[in-house]
Coordinates of C-alpha atoms and ligand atoms in Angstrom, one line a residue:
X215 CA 221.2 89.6 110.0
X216 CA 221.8 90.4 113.7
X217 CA 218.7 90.9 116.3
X218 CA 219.5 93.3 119.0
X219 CA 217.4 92.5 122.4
X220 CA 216.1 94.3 125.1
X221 CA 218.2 93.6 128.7
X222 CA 215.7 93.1 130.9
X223 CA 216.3 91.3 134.6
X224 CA 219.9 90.9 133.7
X225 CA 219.0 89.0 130.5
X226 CA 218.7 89.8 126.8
X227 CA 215.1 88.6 126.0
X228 CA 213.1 89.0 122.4
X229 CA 210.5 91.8 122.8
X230 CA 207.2 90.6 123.6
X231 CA 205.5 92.6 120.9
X232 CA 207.7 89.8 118.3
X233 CA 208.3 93.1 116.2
X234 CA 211.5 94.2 115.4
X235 CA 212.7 97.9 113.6
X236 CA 215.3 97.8 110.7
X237 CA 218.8 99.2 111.8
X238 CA 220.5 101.1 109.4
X239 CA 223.8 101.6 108.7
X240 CA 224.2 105.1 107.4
X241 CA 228.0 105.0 105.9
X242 CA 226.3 102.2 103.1
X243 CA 222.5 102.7 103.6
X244 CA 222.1 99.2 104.3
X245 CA 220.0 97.6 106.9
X246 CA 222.7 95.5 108.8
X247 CA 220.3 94.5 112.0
X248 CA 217.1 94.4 113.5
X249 CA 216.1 95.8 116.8
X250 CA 212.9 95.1 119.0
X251 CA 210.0 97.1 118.5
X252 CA 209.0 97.0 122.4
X253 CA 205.8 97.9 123.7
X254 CA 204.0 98.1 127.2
X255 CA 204.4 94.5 128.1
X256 CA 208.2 94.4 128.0
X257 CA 208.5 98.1 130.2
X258 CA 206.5 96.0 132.8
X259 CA 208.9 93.3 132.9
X260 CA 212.0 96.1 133.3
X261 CA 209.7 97.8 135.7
X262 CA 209.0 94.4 137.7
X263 CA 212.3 93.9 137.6
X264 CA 213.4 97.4 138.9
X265 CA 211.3 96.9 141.7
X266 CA 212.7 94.3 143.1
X267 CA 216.3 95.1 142.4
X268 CA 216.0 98.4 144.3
X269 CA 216.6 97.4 147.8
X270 CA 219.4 95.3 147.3
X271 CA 220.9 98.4 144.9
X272 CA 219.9 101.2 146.9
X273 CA 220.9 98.8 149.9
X274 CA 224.6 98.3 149.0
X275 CA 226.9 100.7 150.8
X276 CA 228.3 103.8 148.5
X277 CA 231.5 101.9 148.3
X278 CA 230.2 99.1 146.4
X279 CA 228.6 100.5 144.1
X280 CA 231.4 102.7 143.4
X281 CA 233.3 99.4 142.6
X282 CA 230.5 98.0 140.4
X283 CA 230.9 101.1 138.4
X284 CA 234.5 101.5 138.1
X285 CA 234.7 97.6 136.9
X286 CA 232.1 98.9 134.2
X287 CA 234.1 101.5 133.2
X288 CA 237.2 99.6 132.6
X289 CA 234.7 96.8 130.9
X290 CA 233.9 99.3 127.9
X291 CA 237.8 100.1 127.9
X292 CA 239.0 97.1 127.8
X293 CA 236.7 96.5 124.2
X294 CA 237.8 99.8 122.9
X295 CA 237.9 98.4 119.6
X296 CA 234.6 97.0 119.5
X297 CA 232.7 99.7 120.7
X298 CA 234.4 102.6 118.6
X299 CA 233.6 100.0 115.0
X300 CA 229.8 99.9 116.5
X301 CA 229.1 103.3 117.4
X302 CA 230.4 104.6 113.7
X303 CA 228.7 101.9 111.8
X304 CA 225.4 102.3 113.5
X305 CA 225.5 106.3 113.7
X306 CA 227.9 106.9 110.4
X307 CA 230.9 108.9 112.3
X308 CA 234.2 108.5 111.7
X309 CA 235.8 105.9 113.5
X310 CA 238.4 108.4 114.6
X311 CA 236.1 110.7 116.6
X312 CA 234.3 107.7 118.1
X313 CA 237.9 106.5 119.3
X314 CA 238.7 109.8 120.7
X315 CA 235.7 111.1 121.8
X316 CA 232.4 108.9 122.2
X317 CA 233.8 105.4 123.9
X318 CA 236.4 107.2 126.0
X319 CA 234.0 110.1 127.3
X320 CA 231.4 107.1 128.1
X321 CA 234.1 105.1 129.5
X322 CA 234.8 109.0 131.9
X323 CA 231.2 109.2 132.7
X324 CA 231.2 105.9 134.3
X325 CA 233.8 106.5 136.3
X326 CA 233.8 110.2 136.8
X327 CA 230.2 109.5 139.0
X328 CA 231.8 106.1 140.2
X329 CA 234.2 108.5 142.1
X330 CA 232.1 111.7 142.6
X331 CA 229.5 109.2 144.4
X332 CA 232.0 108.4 147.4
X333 CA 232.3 112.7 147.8
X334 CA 228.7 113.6 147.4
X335 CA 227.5 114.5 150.5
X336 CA 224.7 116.6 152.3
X337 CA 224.0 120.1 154.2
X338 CA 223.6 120.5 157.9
X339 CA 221.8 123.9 158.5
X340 CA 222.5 125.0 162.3
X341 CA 220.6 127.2 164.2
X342 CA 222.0 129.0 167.1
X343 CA 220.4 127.9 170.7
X344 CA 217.5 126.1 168.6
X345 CA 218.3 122.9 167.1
X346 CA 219.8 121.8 163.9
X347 CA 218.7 120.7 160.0
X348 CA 220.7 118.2 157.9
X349 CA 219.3 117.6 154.6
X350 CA 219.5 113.4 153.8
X351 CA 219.5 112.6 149.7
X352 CA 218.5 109.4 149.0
X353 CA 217.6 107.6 145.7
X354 CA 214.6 108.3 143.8
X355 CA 213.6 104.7 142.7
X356 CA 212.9 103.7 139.4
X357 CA 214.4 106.7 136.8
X358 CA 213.9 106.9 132.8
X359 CA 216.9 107.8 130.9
X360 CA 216.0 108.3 127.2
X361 CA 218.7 109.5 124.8
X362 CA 219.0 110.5 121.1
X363 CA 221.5 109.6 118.0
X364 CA 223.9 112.0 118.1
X365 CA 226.9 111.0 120.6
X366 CA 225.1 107.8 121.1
X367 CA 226.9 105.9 124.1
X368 CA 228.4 109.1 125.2
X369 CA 224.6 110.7 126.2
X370 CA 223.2 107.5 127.3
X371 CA 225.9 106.9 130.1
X372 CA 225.8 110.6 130.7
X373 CA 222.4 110.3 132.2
X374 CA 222.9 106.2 133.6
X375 CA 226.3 106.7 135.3
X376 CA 224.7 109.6 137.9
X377 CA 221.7 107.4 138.1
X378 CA 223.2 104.0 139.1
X379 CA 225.9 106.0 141.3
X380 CA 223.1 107.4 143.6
X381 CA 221.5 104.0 143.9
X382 CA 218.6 104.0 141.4
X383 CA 217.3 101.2 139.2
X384 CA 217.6 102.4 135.9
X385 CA 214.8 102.0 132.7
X386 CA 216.9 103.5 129.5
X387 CA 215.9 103.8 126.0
X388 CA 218.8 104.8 123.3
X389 CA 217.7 106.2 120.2
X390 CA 216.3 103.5 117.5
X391 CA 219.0 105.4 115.0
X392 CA 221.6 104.3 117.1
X393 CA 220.6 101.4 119.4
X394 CA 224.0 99.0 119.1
X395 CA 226.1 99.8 121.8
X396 CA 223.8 100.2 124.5
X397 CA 222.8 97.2 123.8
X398 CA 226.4 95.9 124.5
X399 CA 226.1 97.9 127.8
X400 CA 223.7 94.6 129.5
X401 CA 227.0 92.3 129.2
X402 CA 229.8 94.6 130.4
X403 CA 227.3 95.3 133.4
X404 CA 226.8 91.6 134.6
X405 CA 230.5 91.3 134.1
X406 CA 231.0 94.1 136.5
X407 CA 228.6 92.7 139.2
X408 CA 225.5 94.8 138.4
X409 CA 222.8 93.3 140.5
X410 CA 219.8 92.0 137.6
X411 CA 217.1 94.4 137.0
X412 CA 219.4 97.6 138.4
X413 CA 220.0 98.3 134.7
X414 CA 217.2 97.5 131.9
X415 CA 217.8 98.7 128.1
X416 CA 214.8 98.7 125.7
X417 CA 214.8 99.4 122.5
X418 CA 211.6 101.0 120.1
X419 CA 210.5 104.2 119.1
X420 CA 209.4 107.8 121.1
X421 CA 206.2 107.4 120.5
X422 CA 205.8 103.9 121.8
X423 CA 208.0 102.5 124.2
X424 CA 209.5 106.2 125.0
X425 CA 206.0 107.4 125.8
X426 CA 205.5 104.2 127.6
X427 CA 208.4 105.0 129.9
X428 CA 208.2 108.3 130.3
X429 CA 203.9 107.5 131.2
X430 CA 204.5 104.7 133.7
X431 CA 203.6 105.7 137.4
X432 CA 206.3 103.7 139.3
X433 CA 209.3 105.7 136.9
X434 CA 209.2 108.9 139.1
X435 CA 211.6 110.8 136.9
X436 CA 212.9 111.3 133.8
X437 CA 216.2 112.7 132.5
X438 CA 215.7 113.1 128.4
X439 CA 218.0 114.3 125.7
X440 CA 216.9 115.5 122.3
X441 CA 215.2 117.8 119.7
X442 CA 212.6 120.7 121.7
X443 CA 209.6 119.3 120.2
X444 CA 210.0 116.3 121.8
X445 CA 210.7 117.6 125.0
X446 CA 207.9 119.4 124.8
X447 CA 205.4 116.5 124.8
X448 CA 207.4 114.6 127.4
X449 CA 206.8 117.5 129.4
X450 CA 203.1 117.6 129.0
X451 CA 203.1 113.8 130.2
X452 CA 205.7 113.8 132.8
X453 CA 204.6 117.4 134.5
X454 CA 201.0 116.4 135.6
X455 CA 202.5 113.3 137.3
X456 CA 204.7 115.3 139.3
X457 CA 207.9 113.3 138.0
X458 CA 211.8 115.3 138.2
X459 CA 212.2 116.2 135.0
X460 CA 215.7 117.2 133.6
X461 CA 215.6 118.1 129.5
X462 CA 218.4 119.0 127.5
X463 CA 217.3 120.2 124.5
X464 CA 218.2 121.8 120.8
X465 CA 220.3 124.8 120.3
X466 CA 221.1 127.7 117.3
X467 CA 224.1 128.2 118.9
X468 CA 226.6 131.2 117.7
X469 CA 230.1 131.7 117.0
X470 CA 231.3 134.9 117.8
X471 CA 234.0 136.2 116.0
X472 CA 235.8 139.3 117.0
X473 CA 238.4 141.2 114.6
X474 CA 241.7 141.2 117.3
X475 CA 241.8 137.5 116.7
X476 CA 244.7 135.2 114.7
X477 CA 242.2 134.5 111.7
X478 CA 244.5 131.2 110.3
X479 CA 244.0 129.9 113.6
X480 CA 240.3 130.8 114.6
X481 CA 239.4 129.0 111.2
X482 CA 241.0 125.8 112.4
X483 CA 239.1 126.0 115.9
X484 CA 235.8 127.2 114.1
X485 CA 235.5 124.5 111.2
X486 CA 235.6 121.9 114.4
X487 CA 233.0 123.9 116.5
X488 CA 231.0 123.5 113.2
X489 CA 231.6 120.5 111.6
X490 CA 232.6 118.4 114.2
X491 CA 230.4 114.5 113.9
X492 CA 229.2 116.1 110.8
X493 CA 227.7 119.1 113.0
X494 CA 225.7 116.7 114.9
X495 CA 226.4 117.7 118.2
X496 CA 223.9 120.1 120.2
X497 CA 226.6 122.1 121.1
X498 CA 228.1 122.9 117.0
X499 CA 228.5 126.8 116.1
X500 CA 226.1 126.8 113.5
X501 CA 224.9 131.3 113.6
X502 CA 228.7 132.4 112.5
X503 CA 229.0 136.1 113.3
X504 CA 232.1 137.8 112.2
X505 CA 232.8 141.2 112.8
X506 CA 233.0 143.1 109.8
X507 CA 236.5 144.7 109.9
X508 CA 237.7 141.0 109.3
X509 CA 234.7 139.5 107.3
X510 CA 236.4 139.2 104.1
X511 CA 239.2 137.5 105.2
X512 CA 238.0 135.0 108.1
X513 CA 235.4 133.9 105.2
X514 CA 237.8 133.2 102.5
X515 CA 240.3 131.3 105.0
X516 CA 237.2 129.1 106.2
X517 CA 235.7 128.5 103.0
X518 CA 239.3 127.2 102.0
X519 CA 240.1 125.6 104.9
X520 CA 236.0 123.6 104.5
X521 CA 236.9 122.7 101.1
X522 CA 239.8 121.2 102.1
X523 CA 238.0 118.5 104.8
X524 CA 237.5 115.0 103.6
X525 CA 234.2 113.2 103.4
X526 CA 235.0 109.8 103.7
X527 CA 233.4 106.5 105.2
X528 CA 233.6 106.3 109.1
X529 CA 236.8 103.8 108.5
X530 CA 239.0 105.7 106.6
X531 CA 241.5 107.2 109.1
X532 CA 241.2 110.3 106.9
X533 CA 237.6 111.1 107.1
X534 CA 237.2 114.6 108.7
X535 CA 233.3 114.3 107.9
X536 CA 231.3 111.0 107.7
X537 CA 228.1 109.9 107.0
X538 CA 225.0 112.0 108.7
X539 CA 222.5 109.8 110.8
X540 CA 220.0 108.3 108.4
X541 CA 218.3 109.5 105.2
X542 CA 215.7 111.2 107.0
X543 CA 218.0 113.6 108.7
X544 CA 219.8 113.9 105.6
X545 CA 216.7 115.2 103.1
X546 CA 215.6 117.0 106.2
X547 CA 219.2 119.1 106.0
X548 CA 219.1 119.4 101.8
X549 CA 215.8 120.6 102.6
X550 CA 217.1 123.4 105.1
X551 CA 219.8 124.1 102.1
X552 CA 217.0 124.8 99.1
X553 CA 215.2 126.8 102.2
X554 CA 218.1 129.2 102.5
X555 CA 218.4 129.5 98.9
X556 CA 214.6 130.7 98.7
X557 CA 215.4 132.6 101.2
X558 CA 218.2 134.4 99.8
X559 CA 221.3 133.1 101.0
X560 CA 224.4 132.4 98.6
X561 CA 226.6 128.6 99.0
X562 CA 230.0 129.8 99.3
X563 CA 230.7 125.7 99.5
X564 CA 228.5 122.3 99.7
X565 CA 225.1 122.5 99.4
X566 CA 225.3 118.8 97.7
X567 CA 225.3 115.4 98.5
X568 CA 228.3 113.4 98.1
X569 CA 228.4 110.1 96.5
X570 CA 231.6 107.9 97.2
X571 CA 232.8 104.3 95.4
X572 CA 231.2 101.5 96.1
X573 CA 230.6 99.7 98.6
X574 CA 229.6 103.4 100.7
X575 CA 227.6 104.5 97.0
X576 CA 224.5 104.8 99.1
X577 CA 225.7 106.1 102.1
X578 CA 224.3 109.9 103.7
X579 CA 227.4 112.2 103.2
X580 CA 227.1 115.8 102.7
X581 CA 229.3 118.4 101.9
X582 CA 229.9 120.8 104.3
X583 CA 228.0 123.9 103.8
X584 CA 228.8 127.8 104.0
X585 CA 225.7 130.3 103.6
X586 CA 226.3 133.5 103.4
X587 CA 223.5 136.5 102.7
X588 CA 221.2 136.1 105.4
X589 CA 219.5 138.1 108.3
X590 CA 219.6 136.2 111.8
X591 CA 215.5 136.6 111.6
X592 CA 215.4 134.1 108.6
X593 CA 214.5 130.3 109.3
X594 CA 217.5 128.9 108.7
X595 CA 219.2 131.4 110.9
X596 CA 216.8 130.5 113.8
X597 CA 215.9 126.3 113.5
X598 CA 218.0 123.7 114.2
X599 CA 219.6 121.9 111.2
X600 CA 221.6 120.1 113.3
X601 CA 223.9 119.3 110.2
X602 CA 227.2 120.3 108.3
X603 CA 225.6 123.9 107.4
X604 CA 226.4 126.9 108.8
X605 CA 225.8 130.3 107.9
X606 CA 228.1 133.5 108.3
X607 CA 226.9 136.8 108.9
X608 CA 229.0 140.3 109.4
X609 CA 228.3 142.4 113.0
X610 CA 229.4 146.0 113.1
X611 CA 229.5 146.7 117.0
X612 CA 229.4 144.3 120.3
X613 CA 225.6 145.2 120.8
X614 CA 224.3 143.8 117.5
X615 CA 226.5 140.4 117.6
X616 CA 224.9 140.2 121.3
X617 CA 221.3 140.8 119.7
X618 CA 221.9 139.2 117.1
X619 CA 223.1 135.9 119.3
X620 CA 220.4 136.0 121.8
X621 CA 217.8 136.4 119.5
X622 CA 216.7 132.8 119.0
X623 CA 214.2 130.7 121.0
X624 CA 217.1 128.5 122.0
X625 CA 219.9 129.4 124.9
X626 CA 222.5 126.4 124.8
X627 CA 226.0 127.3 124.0
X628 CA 228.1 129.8 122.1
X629 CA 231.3 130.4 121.4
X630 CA 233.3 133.7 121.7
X631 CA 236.5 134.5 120.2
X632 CA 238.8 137.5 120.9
X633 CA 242.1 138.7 123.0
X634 CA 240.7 141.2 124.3
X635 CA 239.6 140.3 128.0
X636 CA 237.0 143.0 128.5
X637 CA 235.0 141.6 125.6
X638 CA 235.2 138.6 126.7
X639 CA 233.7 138.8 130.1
X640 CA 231.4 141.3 128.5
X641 CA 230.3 138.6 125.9
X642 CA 230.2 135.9 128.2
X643 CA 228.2 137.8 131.2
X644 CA 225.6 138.4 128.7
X645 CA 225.1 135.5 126.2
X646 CA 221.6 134.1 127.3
X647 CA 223.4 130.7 127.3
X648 CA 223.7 127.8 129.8
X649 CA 227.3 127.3 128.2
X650 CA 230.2 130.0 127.0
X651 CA 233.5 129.1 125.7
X652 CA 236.3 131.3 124.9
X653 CA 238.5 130.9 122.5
X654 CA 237.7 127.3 122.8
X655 CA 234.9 125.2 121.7
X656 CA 233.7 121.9 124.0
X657 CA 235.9 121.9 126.4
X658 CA 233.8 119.8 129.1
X659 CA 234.9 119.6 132.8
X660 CA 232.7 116.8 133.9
X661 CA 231.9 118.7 137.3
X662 CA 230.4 121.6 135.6
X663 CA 226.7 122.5 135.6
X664 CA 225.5 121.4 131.2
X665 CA 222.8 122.1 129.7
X666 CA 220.6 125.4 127.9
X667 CA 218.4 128.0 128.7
X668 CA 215.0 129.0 127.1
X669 CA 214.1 126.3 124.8
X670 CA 217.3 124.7 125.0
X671 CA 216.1 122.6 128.2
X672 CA 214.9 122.9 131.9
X673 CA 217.8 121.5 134.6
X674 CA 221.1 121.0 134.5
X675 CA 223.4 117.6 134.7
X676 CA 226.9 116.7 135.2
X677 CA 228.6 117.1 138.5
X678 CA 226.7 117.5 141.7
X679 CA 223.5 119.0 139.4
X680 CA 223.1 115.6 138.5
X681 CA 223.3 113.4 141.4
X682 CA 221.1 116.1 143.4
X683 CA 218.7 115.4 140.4
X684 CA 219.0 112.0 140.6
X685 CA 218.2 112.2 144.4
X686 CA 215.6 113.1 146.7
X687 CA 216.5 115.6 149.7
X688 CA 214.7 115.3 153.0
X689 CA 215.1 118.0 155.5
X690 CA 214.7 117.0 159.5
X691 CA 215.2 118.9 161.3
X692 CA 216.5 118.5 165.9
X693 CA 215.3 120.9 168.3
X694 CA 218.0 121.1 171.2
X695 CA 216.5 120.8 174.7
Ligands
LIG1148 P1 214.4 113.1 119.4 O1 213.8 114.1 120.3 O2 213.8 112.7 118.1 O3 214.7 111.7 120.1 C1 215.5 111.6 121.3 C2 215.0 110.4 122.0 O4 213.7 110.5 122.4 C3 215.1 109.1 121.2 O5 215.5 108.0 122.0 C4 213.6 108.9 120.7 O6 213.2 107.6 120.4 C5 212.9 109.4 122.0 N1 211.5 109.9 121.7 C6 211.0 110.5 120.6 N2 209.7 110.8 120.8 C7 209.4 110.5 122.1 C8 208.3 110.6 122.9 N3 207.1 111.1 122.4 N4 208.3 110.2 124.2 C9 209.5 109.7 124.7 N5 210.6 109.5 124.0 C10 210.6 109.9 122.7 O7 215.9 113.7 119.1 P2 217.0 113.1 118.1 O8 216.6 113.4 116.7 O9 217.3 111.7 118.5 O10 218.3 114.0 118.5 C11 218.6 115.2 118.0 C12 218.1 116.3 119.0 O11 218.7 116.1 120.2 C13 218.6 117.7 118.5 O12 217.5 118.6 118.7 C14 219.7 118.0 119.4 O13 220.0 119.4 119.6 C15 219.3 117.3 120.7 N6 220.4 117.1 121.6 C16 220.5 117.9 122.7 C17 221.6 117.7 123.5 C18 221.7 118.6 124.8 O14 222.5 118.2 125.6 N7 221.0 119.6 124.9 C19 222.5 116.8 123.3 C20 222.4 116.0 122.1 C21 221.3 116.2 121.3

């Protein structure tokens, strides 16, 4: 059995509590390591630890830090391999996507902000015969990055990368589903030259070590990722203290479907936007509204082209869909599928559990799952699953799919596809959404403004959004003789 430590100080150290958490590995159900259960007296070691690491950090000029971080980028490259057979087997994806999209996206984020660092710079406000303002942006201190399961190294150095680039010290916490490779993250950083205690990784639940962090009076902001709920209570701690707060959130996020489109096509791009890491990413279609001239026929093309997908184990360089994240999340979804039987809806496909040969007998597949039948005011049109279900429902005109799409607490993403221009600027000006693609589905330009409105999150990161929110600005202002 393997035991995962904390990184604390530039060292992997045992947690103090001497508790550890079972690690599961969801493609076999197995427990396959153990990971420490931390508690207040190891965040005060990473805190210590911060503290003193933060002038020499924050001290270093732009350009070295740039280097640090570039030299950690190509670490995690140059153990592709490693990294892509960790993530899956801790978080039950197929290898493939993890290859293609989680290790080389975190590999991007490290040195997308290694880059934009050396071109972030600040305003000068000049006023004519008076004097003049400039605006200086320096780092915060001691930041808490906490991230969930999903797209689990992908997230985590979504949120780390800005941090580190504008010259904080940097408490994270990765989801307890999916701890492994941030915990690989401590060596590739003292191989790249990371000053100890600029980076400290500690592992445990929300409600102890992430309310910990998020609690602490020397972390003076926080940038979390996952479900509403959660965010919620962070909030309630974090706000009285005055801390930056950046929260992306859940979405119900739509597919629009309109009738001018190739439908052979469409299905292709849609079964991704769905089903994509076993519709486990925030962003997932999982509200399909097609318009009605076309229902019939986009619905019997996808439900085809879904029953053709493979389930397999994350290893299998066929698997389309692997495991989902643990057996929690996947009795919570089965639950969400005899809820929209109750509540009416019809499986056109899935709906079941999927048991494969041994050695993967007890792993967490699904099929994936078509509703059909349901009004956009049921449950199971309006909460998060954040599974392989999705459910299709016909629009008549451009004013109910827009009512029909904004009418959920969350505003993240959504989808629209159509040739037809004019709809699509008319779509896209008025989906209450932080994020609309057309006729395309997670495309990411790592210099664009991400993240949700309403429930779906408060701030936005990537780009310059994230290192102004990983900086504090100081006006002064001159006054000309
Ligand atoms: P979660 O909220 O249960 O957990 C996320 C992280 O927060 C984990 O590290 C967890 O240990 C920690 N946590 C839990 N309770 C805490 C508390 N009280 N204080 C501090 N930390 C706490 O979410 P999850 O189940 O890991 O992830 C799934 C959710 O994440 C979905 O709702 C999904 O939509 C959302 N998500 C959002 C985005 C986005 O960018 N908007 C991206 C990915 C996932």
């Amino acid at each position: 059995m393997e035991f995962i430590e904390n990184f604390i100080d530039g060292k992997y150290l045992a947690p103090a509590t001497g508790q550890y958490l079972d690690n599961v590995n969801p493609s076999t159900g197995q427990v396959y390591a153990k990971i420490p259960r931390s508690g207040d007296q190891d965040l005060s070691l990473a805190v210590a630890a911060a503290k003193r690491a933060f002038p020499i950090w924050s001290g270093m000029s732009v350009n070295e830090r740039s280097a640090i971080l570039l030299r950690l980028a190509a670490g995690i490259e140059a153990r592709m391999d490693e990294f892509v057979v960790a993530e899956s087997r801790d978080n039950g994806k197929p290898e493939k996507l993890a290859a293609h999209v989680d290790i080389p996206r975190a590999v991007s984020n490290f040195h997308f902000f290694a880059t934009a660092i050396e071109h972030f710079s600040s305003e000068s406000h000049y006023m004519e015969g008076i004097g003049i303002n400039f605006t200086t942006r320096k780092p915060i201190g001691i930041v808490g990055c906490i991230s969930p399961w999903n797209l689990p190294l992908y997230l985590f150095s979504w949120k780390i990368a800005p941090a580190l680039a504008a010259g904080n010290c940097v408490i994270a916490k990765p989801s307890e589903i999916t701890p492994y490779t941030a915990s690989l993250l401590g060596q590739i950083a003292t191989e790249a030259g990371l000053p100890a205690g600029v980076l400290n990784v500690l592992h445990g639940t929300g409600p102890e070590i992430g309310n910990a962090i998020v609690a602490h009076p020397s972390i003076k902001a926080i940038s979390f990722t996952g479900g509403t709920a959660t965010g919620e209570q962070i909030a309630r701690i974090a706000a009285p203290m005055f801390k930056k707060l950046s929260l992306e959130l859940g979405g119900k996020n739509p597919t629009l479907i309109f009738p001018d489109v190739d439908i052979e096509q469409t299905v292709k791009e849609v079964f991704r936007s769905s089903f994509s890491n076993q519709g486990q990413i925030c962003l997932c279609g999982s509200r399909i509204l097609v318009h009605e001239k076309i229902y019939d026929a986009f619905k019997t093309a996808f439900v085809r082209w879904v029953e053709s997908a493979i389930v397999s184990y994350p290893s299998d360089p066929k698997a389309q869909i692997g495991a989902v994240v643990s057996k929690g999340h996947m009795d919570k979804i089965l639950g969400y599928i005899e809820l929209a039987k109750e509540e009416g809806g019809r499986i056109l496909t899935g709906g079941v559990r999927v048991h494969l040969e041994a050695p993967y007998q007890d792993g967490y597949y699904l099929a994936p799952t078509v509703i059909e039948g349901l009004p956009n005011t049921c449950r199971t049109n309006q909460e998060e699953i954040f599974g392989p279900v999705v459910s299709l429902m016909a629009f008549s005109s451009e004013e109910q799919a827009l009512d029909w799409a904004n009418d959920t607490k969350y505003g993240l993403a959504a989808s629209v596809w159509t040739k037809d221009l004019n709809v699509a600027h008319r779509m896209a000006d008025r989906l209450e959404m932080g994020i609309v693609w057309v006729n395309s589905w997670l495309v990411r330009d790592l210099r664009t403004p991400f993240g949700g409105m309403k429930d779906s999150g408060v701030g936005r990161e990537g780009g310059w959004e994230a290192l102004r929110f990983f900086t504090e600005p100081k006006n002064i202002f001159i006054k000309h003789e």
